[in-house]
CSV table of C-alpha atoms in Angstrom, one decimal:
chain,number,residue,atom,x,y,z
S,1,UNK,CA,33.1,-3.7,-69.2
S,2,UNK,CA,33.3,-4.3,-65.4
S,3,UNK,CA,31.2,-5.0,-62.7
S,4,UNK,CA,31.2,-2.8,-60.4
S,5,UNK,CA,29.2,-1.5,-57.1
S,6,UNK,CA,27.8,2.6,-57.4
S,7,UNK,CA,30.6,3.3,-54.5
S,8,UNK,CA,32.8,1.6,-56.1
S,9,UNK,CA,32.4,3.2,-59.6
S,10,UNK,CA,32.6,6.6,-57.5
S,11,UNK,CA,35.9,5.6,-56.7
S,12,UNK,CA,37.4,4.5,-59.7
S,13,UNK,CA,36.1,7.8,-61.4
S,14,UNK,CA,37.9,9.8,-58.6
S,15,UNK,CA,41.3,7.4,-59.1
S,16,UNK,CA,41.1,7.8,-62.9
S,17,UNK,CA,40.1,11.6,-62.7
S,18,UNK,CA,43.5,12.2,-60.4
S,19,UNK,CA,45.7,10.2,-62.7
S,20,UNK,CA,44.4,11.7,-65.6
S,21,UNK,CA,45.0,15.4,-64.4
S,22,UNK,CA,47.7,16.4,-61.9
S,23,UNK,CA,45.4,19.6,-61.1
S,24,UNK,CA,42.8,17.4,-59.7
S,25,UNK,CA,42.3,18.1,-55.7
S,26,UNK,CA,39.9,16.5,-53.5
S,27,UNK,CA,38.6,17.7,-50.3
S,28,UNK,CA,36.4,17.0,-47.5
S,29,UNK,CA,35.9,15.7,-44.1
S,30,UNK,CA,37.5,11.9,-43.4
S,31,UNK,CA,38.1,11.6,-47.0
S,32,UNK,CA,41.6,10.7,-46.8
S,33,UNK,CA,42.5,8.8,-44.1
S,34,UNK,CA,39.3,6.9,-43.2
S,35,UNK,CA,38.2,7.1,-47.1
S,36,UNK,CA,34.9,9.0,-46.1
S,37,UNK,CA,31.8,7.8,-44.1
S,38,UNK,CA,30.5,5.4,-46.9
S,39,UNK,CA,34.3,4.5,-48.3
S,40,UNK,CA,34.0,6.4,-51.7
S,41,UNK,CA,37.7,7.9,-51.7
S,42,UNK,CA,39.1,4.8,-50.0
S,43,UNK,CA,42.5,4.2,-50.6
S,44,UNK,CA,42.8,7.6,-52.9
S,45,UNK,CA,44.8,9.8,-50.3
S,46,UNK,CA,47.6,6.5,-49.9
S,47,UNK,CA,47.9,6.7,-53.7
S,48,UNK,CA,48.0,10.0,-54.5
S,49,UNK,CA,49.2,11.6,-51.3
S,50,UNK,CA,47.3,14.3,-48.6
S,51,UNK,CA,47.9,17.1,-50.7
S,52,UNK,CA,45.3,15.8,-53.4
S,53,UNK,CA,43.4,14.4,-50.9
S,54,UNK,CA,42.5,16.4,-48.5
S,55,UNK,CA,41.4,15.9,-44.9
S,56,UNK,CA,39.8,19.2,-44.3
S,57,UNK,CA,38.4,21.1,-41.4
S,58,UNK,CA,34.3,20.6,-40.2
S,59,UNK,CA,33.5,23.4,-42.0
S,60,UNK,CA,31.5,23.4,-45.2
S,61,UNK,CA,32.1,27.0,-46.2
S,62,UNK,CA,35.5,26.8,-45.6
S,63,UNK,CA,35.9,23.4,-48.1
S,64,UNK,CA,33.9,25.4,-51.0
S,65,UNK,CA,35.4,28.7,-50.3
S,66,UNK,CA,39.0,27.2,-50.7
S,67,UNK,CA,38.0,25.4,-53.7
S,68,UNK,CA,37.2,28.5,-55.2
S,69,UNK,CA,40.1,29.6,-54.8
S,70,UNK,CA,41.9,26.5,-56.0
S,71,UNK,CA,40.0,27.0,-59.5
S,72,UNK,CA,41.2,30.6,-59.7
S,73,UNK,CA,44.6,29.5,-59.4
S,74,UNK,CA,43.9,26.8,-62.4
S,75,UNK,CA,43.1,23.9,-60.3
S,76,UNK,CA,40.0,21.3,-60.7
S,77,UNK,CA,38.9,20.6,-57.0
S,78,UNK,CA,36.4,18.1,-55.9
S,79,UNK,CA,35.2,18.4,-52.7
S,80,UNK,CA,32.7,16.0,-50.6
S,81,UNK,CA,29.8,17.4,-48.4
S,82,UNK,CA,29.6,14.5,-46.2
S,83,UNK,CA,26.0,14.2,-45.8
S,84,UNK,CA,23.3,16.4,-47.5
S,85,UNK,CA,21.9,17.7,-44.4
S,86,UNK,CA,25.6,19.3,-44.4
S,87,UNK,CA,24.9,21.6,-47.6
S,88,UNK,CA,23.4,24.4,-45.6
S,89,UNK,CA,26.9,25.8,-44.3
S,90,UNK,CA,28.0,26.0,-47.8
S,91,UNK,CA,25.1,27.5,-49.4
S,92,UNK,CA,26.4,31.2,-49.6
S,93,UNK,CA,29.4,29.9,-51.0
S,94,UNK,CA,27.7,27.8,-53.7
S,95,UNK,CA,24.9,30.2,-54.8
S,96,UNK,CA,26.7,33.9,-53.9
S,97,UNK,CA,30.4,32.8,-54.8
S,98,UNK,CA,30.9,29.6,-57.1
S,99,UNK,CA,27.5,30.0,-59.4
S,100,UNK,CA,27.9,33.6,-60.1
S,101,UNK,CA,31.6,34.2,-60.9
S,102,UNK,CA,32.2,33.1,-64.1
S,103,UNK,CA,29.2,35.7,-65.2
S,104,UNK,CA,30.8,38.3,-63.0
S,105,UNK,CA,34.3,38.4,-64.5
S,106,UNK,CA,32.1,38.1,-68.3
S,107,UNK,CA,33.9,34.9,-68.6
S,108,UNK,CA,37.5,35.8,-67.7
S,109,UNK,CA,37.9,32.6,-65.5
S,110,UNK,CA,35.9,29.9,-65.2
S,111,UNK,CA,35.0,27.7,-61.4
S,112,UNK,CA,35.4,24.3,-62.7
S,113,UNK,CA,34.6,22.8,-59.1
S,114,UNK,CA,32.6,19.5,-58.4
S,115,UNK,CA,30.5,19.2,-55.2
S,116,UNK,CA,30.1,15.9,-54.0
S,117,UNK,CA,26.6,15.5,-51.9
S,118,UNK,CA,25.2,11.8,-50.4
S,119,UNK,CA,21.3,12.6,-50.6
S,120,UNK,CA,18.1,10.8,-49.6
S,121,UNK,CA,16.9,8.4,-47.2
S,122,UNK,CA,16.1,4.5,-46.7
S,123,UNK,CA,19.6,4.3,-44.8
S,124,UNK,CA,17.8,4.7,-41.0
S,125,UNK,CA,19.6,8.1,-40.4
S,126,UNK,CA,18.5,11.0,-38.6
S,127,UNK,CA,16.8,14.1,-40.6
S,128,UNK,CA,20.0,16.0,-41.6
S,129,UNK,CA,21.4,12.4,-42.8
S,130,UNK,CA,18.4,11.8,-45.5
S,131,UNK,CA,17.3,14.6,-47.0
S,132,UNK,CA,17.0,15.7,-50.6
S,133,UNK,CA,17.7,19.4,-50.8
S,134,UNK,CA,18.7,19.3,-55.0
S,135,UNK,CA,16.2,21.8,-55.6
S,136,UNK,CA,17.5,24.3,-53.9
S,137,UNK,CA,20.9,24.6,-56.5
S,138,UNK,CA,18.8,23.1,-59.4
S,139,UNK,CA,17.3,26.8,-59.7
S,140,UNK,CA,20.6,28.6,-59.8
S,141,UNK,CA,21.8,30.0,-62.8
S,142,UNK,CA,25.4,29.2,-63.3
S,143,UNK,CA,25.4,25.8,-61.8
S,144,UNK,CA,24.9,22.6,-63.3
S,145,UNK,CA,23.0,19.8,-61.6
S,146,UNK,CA,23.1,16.1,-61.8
S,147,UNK,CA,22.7,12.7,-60.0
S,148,UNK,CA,23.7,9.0,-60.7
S,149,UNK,CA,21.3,5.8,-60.6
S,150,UNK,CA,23.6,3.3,-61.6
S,151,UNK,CA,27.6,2.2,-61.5
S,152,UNK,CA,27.9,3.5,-65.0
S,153,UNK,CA,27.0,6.9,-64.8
S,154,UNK,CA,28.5,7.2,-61.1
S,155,UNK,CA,31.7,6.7,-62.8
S,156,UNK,CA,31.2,8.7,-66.1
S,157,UNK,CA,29.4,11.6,-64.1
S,158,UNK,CA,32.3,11.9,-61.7
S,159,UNK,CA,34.7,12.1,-64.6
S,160,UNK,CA,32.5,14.4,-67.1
S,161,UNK,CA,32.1,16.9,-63.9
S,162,UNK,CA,35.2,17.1,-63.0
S,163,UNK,CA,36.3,17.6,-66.5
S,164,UNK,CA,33.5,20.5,-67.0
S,165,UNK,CA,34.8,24.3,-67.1
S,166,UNK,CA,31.9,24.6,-65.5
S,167,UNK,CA,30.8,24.4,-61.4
S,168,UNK,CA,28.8,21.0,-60.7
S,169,UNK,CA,26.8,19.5,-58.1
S,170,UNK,CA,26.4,15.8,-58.1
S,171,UNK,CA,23.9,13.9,-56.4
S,172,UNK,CA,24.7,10.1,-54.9
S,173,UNK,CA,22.0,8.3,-53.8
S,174,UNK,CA,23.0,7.1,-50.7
S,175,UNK,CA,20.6,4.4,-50.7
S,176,UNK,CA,21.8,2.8,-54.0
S,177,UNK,CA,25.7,2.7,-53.0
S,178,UNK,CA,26.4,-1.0,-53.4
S,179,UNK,CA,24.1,-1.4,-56.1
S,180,UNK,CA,26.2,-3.7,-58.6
S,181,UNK,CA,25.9,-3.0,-62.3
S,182,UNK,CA,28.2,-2.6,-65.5
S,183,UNK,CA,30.2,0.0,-66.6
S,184,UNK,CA,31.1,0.6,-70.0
S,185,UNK,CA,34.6,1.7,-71.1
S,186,UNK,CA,33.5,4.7,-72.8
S,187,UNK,CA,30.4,7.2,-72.2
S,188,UNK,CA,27.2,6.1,-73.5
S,189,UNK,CA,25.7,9.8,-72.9
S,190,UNK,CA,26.6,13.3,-72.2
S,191,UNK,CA,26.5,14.9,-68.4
S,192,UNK,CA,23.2,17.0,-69.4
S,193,UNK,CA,21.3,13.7,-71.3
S,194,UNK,CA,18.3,11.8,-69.6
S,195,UNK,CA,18.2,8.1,-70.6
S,196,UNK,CA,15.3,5.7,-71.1
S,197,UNK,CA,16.3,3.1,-68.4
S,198,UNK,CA,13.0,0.8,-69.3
S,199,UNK,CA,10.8,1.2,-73.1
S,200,UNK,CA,7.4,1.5,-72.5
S,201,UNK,CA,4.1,2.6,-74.3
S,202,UNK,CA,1.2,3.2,-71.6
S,203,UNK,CA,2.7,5.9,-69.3
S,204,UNK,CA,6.3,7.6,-69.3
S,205,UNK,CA,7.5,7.7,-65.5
S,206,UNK,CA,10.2,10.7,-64.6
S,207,UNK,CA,12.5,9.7,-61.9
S,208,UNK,CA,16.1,10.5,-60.9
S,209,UNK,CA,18.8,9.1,-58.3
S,210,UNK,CA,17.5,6.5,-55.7
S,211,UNK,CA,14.1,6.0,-57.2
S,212,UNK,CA,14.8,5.2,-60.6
S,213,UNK,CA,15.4,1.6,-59.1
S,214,UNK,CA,11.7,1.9,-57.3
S,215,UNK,CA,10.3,3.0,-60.7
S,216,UNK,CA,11.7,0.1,-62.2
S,217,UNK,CA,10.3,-1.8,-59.9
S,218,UNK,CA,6.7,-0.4,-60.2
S,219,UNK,CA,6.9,-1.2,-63.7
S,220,UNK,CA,7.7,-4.6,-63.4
S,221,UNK,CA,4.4,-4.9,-61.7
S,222,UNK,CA,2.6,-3.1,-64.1
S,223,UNK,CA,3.6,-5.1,-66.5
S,224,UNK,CA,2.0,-8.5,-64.9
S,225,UNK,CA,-1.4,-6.0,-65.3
S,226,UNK,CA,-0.7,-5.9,-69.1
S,227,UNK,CA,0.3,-1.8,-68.4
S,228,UNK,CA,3.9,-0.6,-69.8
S,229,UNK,CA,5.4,2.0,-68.2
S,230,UNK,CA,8.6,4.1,-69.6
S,231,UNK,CA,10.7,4.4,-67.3
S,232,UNK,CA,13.3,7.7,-67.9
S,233,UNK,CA,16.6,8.8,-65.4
S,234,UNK,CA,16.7,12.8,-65.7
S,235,UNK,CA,20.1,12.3,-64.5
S,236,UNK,CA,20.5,16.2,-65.2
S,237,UNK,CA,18.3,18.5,-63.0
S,238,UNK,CA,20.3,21.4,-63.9
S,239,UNK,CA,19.6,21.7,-66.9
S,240,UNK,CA,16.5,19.2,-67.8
S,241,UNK,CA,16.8,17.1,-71.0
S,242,UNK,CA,13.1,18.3,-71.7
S,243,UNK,CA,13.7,17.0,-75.5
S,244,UNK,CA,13.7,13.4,-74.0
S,245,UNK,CA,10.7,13.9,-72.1
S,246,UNK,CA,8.6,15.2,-74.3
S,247,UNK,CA,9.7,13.2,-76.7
S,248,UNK,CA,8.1,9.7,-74.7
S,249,UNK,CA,4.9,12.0,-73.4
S,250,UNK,CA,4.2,12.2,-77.1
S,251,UNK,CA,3.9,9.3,-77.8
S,252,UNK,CA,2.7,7.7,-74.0
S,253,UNK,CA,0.6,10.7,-73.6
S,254,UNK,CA,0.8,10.2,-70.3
S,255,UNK,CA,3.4,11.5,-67.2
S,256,UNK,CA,4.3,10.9,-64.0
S,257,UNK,CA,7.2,12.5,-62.1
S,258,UNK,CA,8.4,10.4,-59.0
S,259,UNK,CA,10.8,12.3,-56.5
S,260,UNK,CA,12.3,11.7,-52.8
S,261,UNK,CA,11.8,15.5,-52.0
S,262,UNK,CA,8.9,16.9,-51.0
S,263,UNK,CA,5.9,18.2,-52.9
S,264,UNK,CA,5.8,21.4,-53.1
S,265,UNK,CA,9.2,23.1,-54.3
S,266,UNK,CA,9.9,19.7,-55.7
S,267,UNK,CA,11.8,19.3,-59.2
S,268,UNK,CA,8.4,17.8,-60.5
S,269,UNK,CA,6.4,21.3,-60.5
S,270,UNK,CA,8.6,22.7,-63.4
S,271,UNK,CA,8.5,20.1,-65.4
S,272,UNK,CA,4.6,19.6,-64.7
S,273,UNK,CA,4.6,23.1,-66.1
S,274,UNK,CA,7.0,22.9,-69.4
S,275,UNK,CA,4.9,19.6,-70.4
S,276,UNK,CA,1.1,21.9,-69.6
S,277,UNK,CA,2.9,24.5,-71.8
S,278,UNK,CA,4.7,22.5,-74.8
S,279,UNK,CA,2.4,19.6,-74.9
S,280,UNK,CA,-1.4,20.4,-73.7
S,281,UNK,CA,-3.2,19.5,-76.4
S,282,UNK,CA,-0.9,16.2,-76.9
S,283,UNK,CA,-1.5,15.2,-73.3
S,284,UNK,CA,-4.8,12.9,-71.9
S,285,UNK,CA,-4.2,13.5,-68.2
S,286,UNK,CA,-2.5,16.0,-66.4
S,287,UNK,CA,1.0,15.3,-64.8
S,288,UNK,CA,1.0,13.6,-61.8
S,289,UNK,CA,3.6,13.5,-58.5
S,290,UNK,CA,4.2,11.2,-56.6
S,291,UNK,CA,7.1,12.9,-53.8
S,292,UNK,CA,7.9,12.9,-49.9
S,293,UNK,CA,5.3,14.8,-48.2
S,294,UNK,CA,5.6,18.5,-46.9
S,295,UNK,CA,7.4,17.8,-43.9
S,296,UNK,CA,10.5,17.6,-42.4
S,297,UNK,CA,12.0,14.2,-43.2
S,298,UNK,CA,11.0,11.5,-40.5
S,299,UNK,CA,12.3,9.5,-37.5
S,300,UNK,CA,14.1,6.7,-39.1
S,301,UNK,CA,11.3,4.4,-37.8
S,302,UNK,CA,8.7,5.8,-40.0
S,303,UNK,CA,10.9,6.8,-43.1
S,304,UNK,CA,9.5,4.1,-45.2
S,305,UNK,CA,6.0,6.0,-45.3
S,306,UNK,CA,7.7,9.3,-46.5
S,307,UNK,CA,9.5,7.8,-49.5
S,308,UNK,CA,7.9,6.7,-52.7
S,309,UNK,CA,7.4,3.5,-52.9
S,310,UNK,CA,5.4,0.7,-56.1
S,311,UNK,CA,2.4,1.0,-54.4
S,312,UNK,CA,2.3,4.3,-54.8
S,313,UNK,CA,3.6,4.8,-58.3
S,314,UNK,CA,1.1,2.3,-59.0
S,315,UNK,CA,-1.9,3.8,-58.3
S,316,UNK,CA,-0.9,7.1,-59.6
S,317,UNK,CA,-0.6,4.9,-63.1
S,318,UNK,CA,-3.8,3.7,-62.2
S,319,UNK,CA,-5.7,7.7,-61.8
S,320,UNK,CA,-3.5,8.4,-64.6
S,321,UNK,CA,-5.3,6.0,-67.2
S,322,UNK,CA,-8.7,6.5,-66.0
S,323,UNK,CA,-8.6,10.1,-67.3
């Protein structure tokens, strides 16, 4: 088991990925020679050469529409949006092209292409540097949708999406790059599992990517309150592990969903719903949110009262047990 920083896990993933599988490409703007804004394929293109690691074109489209075409011809590309702002260009690509083809063809060939995507804030970027647009693919049929919270699953997630016959999205929280953590030497879950990150008996508390950490954290206060707070990682968005989940709400009986996106749209409405539906007579308070706000996302200056933070997990736990 090493030690290892979330970038750094990224990167060994990405190494071990193109050793394992000469059909492994990757893609994307300053990812070879410079190694990418935040250093995640640093050192890769010296290794393996610029013709598995590519220094494309600015163009977003033009990255996923040529990874299509890679996968038709039998390769496995992983390309890198570089920031999430940047997903926008792509989006016909992704949604029109890359989710739908494999249903179009009634299964003929199969799009096994990752998209890399940096998203969220609490890095003092401008707007189209901090955003959290996984909602938008998380709806899509034929995609499948997932983020990292810690070294361990940024390097099994890299691998296990790149080794789908499937098209994935993955989701780096920008925010939590050189966390350091463990990783184990084999997987300790699948690419669509959620995993109970702290046990807890009061409240279960949803959270994915960058504020699984803040959730943590939140519970760590509770606890000096005498309230215990479950703390789960989705991990998948695309599709939800709702087994998991309700699994903790029955016996917590209690929910909240914590995301960096806003409100309304946000991944926390579905699963608000699924819970009213499978579990209303189980439940003693209705699900709670805590999110961004409805806005566009801030001037850096003012970022840190957009995103969720303890205070306000906190006293969402606290309305939650006075129902």
């Amino acid at each position: 088991m090493s030690i290892l920083t979330l970038a750094k896990g990224l990167n060994t993933g990405l190494h071990d990925a193109l050793e394992a599988d000469p059909k492994v490409v990757l893609m994307g703007e300053d990812i070879g020679r410079l190694g990418g804004v935040f250093r995640i394929t640093d050192g890769l293109q010296a290794e393996f050469g610029p013709q598995r690691v590519v220094d494309s074109p600015l163009a977003e489209s033009g990255i996923v529409g040529t990874a299509i075409g890679l996968a038709m011809r039998g390769y496995r590309p992983c390309v890198e949006i570089q920031f999430d702002g940047f997903h926008a260009p792509a989006f016909d690509q992704i949604v029109s092209q890359l989710a739908r083809y494999h249903a179009r063809v009634c299964g003929a060939w199969s799009l096994p292409v990752t998209i890399r995507i940096p998203f969220g804030g609490g890095v003092g970027s401008p707007e189209h540097h901090s955003e959290s647009p996984e909602a938008f693919y998380a709806g899509v049929p034929g995609l499948k949708v997932v983020t990292c919270s810690s070294p361990d699953d940024a390097y099994w997630l890299v691998r296990q999406a790149i080794a789908s016959p499937d098209p994935v999205i993955l989701f780096e929280p920008k925010r939590r790059y050189y966390a350091r953590g463990p990783v184990s030497e084999v997987a300790t879950l699948g690419m669509g599992q959620a995993r109970i990150t702290r046990p807890g008996t009061d409240v279960t508390v949803l959270a994915y990517g960058p504020m699984v950490q803040t959730c943590v954290e939140a519970a760590d206060a509770a606890a000096e309150e005498g309230t215990s707070l479950e703390v789960i990682d989705l991990r998948s968005l695309s599709p939800i592990d709702m087994e998991t989940i309700e699994e903790s709400v029955r016996r917590t009986t209690r929910c909240i969903v914590v995301h960096e996106a806003p409100l309304t749209g946000g991944l926390g409405g579905p699963i608000a719903a699924r819970l009213a539906e499978d579990l209303y007579y189980v439940m003693e308070a209705p699900v709670l949110r805590v999110t961004g706000w409805d806005t566009p996302y801030p001037p850096s200056r003012v970022e840190s009262d957009h995103i969720p933070d303890v205070d306000r997990i906190l006293d969402a736990v606290d309305r939650s047990l006075a129902f």
